[in-house]
PDB file of C-alpha atoms in Angstrom:
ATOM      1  CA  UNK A   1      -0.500  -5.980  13.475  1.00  0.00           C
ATOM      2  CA  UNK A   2      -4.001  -4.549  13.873  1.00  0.00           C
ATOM      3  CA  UNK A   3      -5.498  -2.248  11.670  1.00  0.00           C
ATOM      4  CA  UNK A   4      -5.237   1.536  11.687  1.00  0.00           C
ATOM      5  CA  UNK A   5      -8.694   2.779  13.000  1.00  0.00           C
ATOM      6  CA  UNK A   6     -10.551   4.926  10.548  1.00  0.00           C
ATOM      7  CA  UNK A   7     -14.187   6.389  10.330  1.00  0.00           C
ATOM      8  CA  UNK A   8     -16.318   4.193   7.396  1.00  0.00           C
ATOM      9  CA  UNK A   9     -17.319   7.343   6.210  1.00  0.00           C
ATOM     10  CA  UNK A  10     -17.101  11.058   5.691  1.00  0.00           C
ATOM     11  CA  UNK A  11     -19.059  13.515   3.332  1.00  0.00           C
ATOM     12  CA  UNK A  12     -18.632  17.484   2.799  1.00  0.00           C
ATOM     13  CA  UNK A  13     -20.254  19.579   0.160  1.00  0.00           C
ATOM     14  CA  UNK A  14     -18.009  21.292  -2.487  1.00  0.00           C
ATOM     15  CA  UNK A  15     -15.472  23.711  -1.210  1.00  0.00           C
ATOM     16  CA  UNK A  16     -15.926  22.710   2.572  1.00  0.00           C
ATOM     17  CA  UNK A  17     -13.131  20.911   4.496  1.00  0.00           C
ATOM     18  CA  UNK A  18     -13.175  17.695   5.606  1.00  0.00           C
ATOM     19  CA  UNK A  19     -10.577  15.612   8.252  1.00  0.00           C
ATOM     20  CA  UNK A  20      -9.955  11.979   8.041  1.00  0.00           C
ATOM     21  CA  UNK A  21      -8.634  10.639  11.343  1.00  0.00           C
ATOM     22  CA  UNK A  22      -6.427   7.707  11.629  1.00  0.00           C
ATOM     23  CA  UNK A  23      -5.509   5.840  15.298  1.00  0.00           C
ATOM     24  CA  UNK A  24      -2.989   3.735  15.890  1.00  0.00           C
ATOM     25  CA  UNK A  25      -0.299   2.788  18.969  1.00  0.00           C
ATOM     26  CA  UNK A  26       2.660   4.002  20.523  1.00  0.00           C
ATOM     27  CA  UNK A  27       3.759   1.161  18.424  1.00  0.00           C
ATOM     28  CA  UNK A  28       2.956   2.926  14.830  1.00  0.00           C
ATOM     29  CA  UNK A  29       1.514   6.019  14.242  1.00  0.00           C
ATOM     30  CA  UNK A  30       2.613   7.416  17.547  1.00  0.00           C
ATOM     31  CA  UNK A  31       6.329   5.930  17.826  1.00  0.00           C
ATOM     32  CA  UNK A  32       7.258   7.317  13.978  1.00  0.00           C
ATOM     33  CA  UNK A  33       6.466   9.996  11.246  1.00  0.00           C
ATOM     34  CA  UNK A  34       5.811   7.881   8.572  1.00  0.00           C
ATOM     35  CA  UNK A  35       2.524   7.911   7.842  1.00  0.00           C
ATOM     36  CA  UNK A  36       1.265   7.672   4.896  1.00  0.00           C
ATOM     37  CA  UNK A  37      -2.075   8.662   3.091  1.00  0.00           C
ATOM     38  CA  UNK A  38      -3.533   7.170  -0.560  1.00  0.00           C
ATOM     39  CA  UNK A  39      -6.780   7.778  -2.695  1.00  0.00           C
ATOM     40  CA  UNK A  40      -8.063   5.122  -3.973  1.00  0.00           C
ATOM     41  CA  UNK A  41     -11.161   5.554  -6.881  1.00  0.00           C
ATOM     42  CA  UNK A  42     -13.091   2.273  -7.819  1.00  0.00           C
ATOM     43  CA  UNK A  43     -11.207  -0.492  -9.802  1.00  0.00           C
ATOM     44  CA  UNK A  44      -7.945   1.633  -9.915  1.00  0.00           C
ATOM     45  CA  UNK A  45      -4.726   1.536  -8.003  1.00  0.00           C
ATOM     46  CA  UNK A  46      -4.003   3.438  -5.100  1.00  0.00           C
ATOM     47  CA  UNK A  47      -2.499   6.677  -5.542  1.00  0.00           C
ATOM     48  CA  UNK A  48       0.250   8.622  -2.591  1.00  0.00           C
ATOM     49  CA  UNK A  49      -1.274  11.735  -1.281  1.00  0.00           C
ATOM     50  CA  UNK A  50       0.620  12.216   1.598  1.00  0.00           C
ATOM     51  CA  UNK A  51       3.768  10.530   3.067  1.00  0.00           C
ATOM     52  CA  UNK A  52       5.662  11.562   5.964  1.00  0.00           C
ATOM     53  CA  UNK A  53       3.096  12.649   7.869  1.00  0.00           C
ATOM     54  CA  UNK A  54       2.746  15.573   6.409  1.00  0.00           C
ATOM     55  CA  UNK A  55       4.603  15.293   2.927  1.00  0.00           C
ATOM     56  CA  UNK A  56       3.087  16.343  -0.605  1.00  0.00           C
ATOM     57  CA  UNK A  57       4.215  14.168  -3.780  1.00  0.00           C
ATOM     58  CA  UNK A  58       4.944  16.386  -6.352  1.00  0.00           C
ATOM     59  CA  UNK A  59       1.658  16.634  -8.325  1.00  0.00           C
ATOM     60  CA  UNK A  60      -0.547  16.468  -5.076  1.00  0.00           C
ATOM     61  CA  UNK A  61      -2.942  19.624  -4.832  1.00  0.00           C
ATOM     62  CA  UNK A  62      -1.844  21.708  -1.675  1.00  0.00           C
ATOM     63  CA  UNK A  63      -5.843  21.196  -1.164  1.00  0.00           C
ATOM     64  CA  UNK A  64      -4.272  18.532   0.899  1.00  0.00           C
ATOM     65  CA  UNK A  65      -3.155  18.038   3.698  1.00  0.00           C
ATOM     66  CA  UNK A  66      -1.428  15.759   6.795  1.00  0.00           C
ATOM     67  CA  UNK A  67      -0.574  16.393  10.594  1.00  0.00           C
ATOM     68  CA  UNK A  68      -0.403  13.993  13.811  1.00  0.00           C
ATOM     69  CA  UNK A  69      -0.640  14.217  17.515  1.00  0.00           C
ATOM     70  CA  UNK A  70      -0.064  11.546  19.459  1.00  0.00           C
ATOM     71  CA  UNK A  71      -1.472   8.491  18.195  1.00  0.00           C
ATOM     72  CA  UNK A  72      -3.791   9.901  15.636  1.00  0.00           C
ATOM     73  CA  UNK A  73      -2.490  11.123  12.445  1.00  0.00           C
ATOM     74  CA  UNK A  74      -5.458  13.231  10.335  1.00  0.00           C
ATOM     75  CA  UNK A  75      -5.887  14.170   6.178  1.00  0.00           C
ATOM     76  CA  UNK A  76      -7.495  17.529   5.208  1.00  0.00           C
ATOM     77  CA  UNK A  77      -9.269  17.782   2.066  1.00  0.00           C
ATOM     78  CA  UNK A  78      -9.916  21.532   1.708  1.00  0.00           C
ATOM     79  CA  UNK A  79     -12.216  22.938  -0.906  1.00  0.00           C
ATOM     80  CA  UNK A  80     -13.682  19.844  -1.550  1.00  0.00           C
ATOM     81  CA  UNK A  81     -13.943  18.942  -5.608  1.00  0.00           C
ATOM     82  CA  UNK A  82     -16.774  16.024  -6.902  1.00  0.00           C
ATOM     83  CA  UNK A  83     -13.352  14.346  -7.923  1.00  0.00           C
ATOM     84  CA  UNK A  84     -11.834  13.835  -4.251  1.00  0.00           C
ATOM     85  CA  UNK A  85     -14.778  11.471  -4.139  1.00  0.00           C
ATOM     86  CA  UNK A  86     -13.192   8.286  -3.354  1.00  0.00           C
ATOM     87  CA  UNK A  87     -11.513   5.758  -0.863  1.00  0.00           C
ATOM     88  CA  UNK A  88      -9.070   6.906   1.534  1.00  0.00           C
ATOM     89  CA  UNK A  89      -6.331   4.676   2.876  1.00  0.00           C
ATOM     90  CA  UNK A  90      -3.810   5.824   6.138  1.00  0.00           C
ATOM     91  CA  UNK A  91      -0.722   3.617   6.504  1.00  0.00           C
ATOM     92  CA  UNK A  92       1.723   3.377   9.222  1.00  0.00           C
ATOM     93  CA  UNK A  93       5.535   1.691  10.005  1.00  0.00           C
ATOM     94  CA  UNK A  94       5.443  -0.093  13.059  1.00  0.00           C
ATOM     95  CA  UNK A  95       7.922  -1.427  15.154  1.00  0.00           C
ATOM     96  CA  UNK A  96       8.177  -4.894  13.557  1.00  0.00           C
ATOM     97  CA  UNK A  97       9.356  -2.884  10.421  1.00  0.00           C
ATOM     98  CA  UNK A  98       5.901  -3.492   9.235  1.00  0.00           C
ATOM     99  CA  UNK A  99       3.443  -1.873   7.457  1.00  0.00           C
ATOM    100  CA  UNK A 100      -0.343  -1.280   8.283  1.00  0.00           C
ATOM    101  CA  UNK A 101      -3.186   0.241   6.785  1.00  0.00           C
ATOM    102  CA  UNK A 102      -6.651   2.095   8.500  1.00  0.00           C
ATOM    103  CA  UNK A 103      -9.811   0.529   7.193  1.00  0.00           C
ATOM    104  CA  UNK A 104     -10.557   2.727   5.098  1.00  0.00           C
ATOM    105  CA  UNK A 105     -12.655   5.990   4.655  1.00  0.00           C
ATOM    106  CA  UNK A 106     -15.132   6.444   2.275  1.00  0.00           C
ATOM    107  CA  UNK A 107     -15.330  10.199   0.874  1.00  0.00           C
ATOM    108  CA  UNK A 108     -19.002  11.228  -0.647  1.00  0.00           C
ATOM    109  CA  UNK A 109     -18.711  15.000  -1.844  1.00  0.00           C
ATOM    110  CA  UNK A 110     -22.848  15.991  -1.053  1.00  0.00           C
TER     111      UNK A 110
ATOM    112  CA  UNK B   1       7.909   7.675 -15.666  1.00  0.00           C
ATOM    113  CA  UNK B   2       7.727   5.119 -13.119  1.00  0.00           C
ATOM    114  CA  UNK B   3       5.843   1.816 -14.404  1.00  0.00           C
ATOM    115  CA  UNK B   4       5.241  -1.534 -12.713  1.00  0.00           C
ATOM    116  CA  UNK B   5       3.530  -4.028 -14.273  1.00  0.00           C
ATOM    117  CA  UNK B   6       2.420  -7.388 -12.425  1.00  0.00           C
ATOM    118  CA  UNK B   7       1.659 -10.345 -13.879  1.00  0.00           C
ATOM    119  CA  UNK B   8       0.986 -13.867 -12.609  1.00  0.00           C
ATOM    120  CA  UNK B   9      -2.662 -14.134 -11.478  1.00  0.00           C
ATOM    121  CA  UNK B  10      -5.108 -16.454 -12.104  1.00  0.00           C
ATOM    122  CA  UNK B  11      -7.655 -19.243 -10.847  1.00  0.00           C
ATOM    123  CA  UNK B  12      -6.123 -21.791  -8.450  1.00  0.00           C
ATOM    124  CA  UNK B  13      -7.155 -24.681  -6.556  1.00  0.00           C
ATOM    125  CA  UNK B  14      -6.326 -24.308  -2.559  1.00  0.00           C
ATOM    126  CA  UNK B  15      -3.056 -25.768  -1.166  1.00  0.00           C
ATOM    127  CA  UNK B  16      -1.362 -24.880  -4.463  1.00  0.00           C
ATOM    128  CA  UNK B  17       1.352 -22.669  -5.683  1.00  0.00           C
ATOM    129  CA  UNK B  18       1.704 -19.315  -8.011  1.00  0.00           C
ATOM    130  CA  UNK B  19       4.529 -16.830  -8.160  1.00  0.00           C
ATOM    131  CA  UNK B  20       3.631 -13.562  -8.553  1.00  0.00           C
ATOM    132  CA  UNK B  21       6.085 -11.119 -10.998  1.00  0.00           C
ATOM    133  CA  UNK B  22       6.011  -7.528 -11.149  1.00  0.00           C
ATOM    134  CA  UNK B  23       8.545  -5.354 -14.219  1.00  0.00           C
ATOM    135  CA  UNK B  24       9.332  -2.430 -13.062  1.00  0.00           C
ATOM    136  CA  UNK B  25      10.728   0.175 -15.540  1.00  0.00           C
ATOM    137  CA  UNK B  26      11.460   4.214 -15.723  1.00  0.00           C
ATOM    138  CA  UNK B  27      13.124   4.088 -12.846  1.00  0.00           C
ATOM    139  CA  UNK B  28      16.989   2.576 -10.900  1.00  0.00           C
ATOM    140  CA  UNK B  29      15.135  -0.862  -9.728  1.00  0.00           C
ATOM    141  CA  UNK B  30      18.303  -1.735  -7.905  1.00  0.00           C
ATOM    142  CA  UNK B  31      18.390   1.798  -5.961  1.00  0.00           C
ATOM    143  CA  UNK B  32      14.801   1.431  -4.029  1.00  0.00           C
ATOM    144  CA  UNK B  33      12.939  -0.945  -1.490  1.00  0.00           C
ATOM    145  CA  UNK B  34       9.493  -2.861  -3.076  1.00  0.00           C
ATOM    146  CA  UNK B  35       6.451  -3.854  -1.509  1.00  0.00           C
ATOM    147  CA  UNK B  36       3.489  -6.509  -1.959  1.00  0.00           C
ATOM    148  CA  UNK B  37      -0.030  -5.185  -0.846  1.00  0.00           C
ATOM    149  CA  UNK B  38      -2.982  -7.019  -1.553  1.00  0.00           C
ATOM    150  CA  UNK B  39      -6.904  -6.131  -1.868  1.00  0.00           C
ATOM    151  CA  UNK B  40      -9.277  -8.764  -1.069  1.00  0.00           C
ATOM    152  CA  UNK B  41     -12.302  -8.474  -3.153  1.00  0.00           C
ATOM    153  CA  UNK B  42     -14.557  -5.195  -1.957  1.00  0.00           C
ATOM    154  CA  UNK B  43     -12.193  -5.183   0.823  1.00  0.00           C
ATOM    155  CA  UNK B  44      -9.307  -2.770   2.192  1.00  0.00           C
ATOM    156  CA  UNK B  45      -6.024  -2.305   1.717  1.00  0.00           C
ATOM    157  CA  UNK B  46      -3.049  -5.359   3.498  1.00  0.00           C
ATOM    158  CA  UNK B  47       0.114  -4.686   3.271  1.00  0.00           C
ATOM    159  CA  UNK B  48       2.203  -8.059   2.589  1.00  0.00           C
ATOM    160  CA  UNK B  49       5.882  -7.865   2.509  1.00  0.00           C
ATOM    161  CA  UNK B  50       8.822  -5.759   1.525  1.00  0.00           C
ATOM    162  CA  UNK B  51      12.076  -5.994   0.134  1.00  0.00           C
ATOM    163  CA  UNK B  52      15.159  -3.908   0.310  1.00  0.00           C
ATOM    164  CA  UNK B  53      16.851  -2.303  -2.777  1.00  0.00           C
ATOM    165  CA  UNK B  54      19.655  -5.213  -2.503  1.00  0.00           C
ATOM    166  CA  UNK B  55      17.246  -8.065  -1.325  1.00  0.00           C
ATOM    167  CA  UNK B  56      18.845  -8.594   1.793  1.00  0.00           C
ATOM    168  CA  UNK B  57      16.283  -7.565   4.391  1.00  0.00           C
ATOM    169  CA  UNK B  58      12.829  -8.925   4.122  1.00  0.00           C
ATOM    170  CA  UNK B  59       9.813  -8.106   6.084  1.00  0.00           C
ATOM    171  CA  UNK B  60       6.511 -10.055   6.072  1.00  0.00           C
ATOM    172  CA  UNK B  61       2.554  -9.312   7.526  1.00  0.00           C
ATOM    173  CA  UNK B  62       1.887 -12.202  10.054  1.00  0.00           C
ATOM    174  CA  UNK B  63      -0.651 -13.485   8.133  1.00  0.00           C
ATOM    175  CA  UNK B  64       1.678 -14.720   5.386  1.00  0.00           C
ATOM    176  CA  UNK B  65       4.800 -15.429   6.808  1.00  0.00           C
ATOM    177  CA  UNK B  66       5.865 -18.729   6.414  1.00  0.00           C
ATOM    178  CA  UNK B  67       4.003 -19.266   2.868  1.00  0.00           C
ATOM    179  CA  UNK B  68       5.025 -16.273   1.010  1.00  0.00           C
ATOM    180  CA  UNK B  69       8.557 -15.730  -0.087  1.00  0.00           C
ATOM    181  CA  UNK B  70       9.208 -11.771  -1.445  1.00  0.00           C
ATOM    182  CA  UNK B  71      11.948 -11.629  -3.718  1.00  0.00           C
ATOM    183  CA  UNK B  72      13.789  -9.851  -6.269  1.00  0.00           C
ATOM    184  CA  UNK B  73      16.350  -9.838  -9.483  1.00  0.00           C
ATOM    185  CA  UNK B  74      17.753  -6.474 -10.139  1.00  0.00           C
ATOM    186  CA  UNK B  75      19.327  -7.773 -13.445  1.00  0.00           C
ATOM    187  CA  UNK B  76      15.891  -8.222 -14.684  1.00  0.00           C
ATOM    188  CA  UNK B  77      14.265  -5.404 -12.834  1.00  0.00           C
ATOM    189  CA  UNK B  78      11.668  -7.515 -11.447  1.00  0.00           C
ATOM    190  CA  UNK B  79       9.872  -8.471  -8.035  1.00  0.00           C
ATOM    191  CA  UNK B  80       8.499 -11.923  -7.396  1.00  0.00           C
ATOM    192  CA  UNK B  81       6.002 -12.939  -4.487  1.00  0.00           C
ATOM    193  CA  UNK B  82       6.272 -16.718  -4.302  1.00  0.00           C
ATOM    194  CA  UNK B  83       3.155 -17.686  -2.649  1.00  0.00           C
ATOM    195  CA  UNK B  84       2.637 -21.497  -1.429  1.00  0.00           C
ATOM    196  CA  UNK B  85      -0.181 -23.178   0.424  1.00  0.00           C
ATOM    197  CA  UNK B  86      -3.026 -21.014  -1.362  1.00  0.00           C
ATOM    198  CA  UNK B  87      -5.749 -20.658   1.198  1.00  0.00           C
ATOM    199  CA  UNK B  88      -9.683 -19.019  -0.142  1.00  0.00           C
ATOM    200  CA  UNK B  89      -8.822 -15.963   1.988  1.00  0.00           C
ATOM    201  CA  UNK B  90      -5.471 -15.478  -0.146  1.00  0.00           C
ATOM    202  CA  UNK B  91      -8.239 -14.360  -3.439  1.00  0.00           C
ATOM    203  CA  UNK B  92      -7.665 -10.309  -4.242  1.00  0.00           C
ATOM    204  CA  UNK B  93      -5.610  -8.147  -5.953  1.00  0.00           C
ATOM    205  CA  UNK B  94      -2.276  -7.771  -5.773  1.00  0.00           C
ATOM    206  CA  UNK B  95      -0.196  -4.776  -6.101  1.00  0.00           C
ATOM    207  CA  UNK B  96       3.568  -4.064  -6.159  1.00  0.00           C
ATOM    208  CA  UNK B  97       4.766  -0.991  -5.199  1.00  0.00           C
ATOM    209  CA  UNK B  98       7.841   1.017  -5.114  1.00  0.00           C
ATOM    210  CA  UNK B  99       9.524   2.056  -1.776  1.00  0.00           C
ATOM    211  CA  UNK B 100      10.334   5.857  -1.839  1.00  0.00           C
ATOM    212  CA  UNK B 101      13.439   5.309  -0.340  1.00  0.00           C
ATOM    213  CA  UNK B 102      16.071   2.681  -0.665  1.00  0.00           C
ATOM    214  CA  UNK B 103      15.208   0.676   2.668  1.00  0.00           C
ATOM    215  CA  UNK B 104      12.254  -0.427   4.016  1.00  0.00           C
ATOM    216  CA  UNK B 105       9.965   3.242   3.348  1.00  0.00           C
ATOM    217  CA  UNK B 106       6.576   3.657   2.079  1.00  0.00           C
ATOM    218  CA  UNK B 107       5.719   3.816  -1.142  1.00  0.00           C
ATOM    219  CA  UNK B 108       4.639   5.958  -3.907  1.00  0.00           C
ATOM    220  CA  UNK B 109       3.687   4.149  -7.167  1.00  0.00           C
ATOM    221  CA  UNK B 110       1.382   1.291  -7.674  1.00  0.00           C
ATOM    222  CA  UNK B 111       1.328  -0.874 -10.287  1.00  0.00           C
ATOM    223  CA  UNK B 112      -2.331  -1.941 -11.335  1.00  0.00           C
ATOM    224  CA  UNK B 113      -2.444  -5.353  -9.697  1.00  0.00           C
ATOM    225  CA  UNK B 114      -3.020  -8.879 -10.872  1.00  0.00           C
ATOM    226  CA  UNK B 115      -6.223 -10.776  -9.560  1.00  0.00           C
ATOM    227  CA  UNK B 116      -5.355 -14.382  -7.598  1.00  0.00           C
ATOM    228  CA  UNK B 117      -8.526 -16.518  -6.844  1.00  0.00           C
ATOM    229  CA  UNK B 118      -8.146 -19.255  -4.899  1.00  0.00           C
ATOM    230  CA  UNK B 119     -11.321 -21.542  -5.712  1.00  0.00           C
ATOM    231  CA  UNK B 120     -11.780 -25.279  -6.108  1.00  0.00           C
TER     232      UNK B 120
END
């Protein structure tokens, strides 16, 4: 069960686009379409932005975004907003019938 | 709407015990699958276990099986995490979290977590 491999970091001035990659195996990302994407902000729960791969909760701004190929599944955050600022979490099924989360991403807006 | 609240957290010495609860409400309890996932202190996200809608498939991280127990009472609309054998690395916050489906499927809501520390 190794983590999903995320960047530490990405940053985008307001109204750009930014894409948050997340690689796994054949095992997880790559063997099924459920992955899943959540915002976290400091000292709150995580909140669903995308599940499915590609998915939108109802409530989710269609500034977002998901898509995968291959082993790496990717979130777009288009016209980036001060409050998409925060901590972005990918999360996978796996063939255990497992769960497993990327590091982590942290998203400055410049 | 949707709320899950967890309770259950604390200060405890290592090699003890604490069971974890987490009411759910505004929503069929007995109709979805429930998850554990945990935050260690300024760490990321671990997903810990997960539950069907009837309790009778259960699914653990490797790094707790055989000390934590994920369980469930739909008559009470609550999930439990039974954790034994508290170890220092076992300190964050945990969440529950509602499967969007009724099997083992990822999940939407959080609930706002309850702190463990395991300190002597």
């Amino acid at each position: 069960q190794s983590a999903l491999t995320q960047p530490a970091s990405v940053s985008g001035s307001p109204g750009q686009s930014i894409t948050i990659s997340c690689t796994g195996t054949s095992s997880d990302v790559g063997g099924y379409n459920y992955v899943s994407w959540y915002q976290q902000h400091p000292g709150k729960a995580p909140k669903l932005m995308i599940f499915d791969v590609s998915k939108r909760p109802s409530g989710v701004s269609n500034r977002f975004s998901g898509s995968k190929s291959g082993n790496t599944a990717s979130l777009t955050i288009s016209g980036l907003q001060a409050e998409d600022e925060a901590d972005y979490y990918c999360s996978s099924y796996t063939t255990s019938s497992t769960w497993v989360f990327g590091g982590g991403t942290k998203v400055t807006v410049l | 709407q949707v709320q899950l609240v967890e309770s259950g957290g604390g200060v405890v010495q290592p090699g003890r015990s604490l069971r974890l609860s987490c009411a759910a409400s505004g929503f069929t309890f007995s109709g979805y699958g429930m998850h554990w996932v945990r935050q260690a202190p300024g760490k990321g996200l671990e997903w810990v276990a997960v539950i069907s809608y009837d309790g009778s498939n259960k699914y653990y991280a490797d790094s707790v099986k055989g000390r934590f127990t994920i369980s469930r009472d739909n008559s009470k609309n609550t999930l439990y995490l039974q954790i034994n054998s508290l170890r220092v690395e076992d300190t964050a916050v945990y969440y529950c979290a509602k499967g969007i489906y009724g099997g083992n499927s990822p999940f939407d809501y959080w609930g706002q977590g309850t702190l463990v520390t395991v300190s002597s």
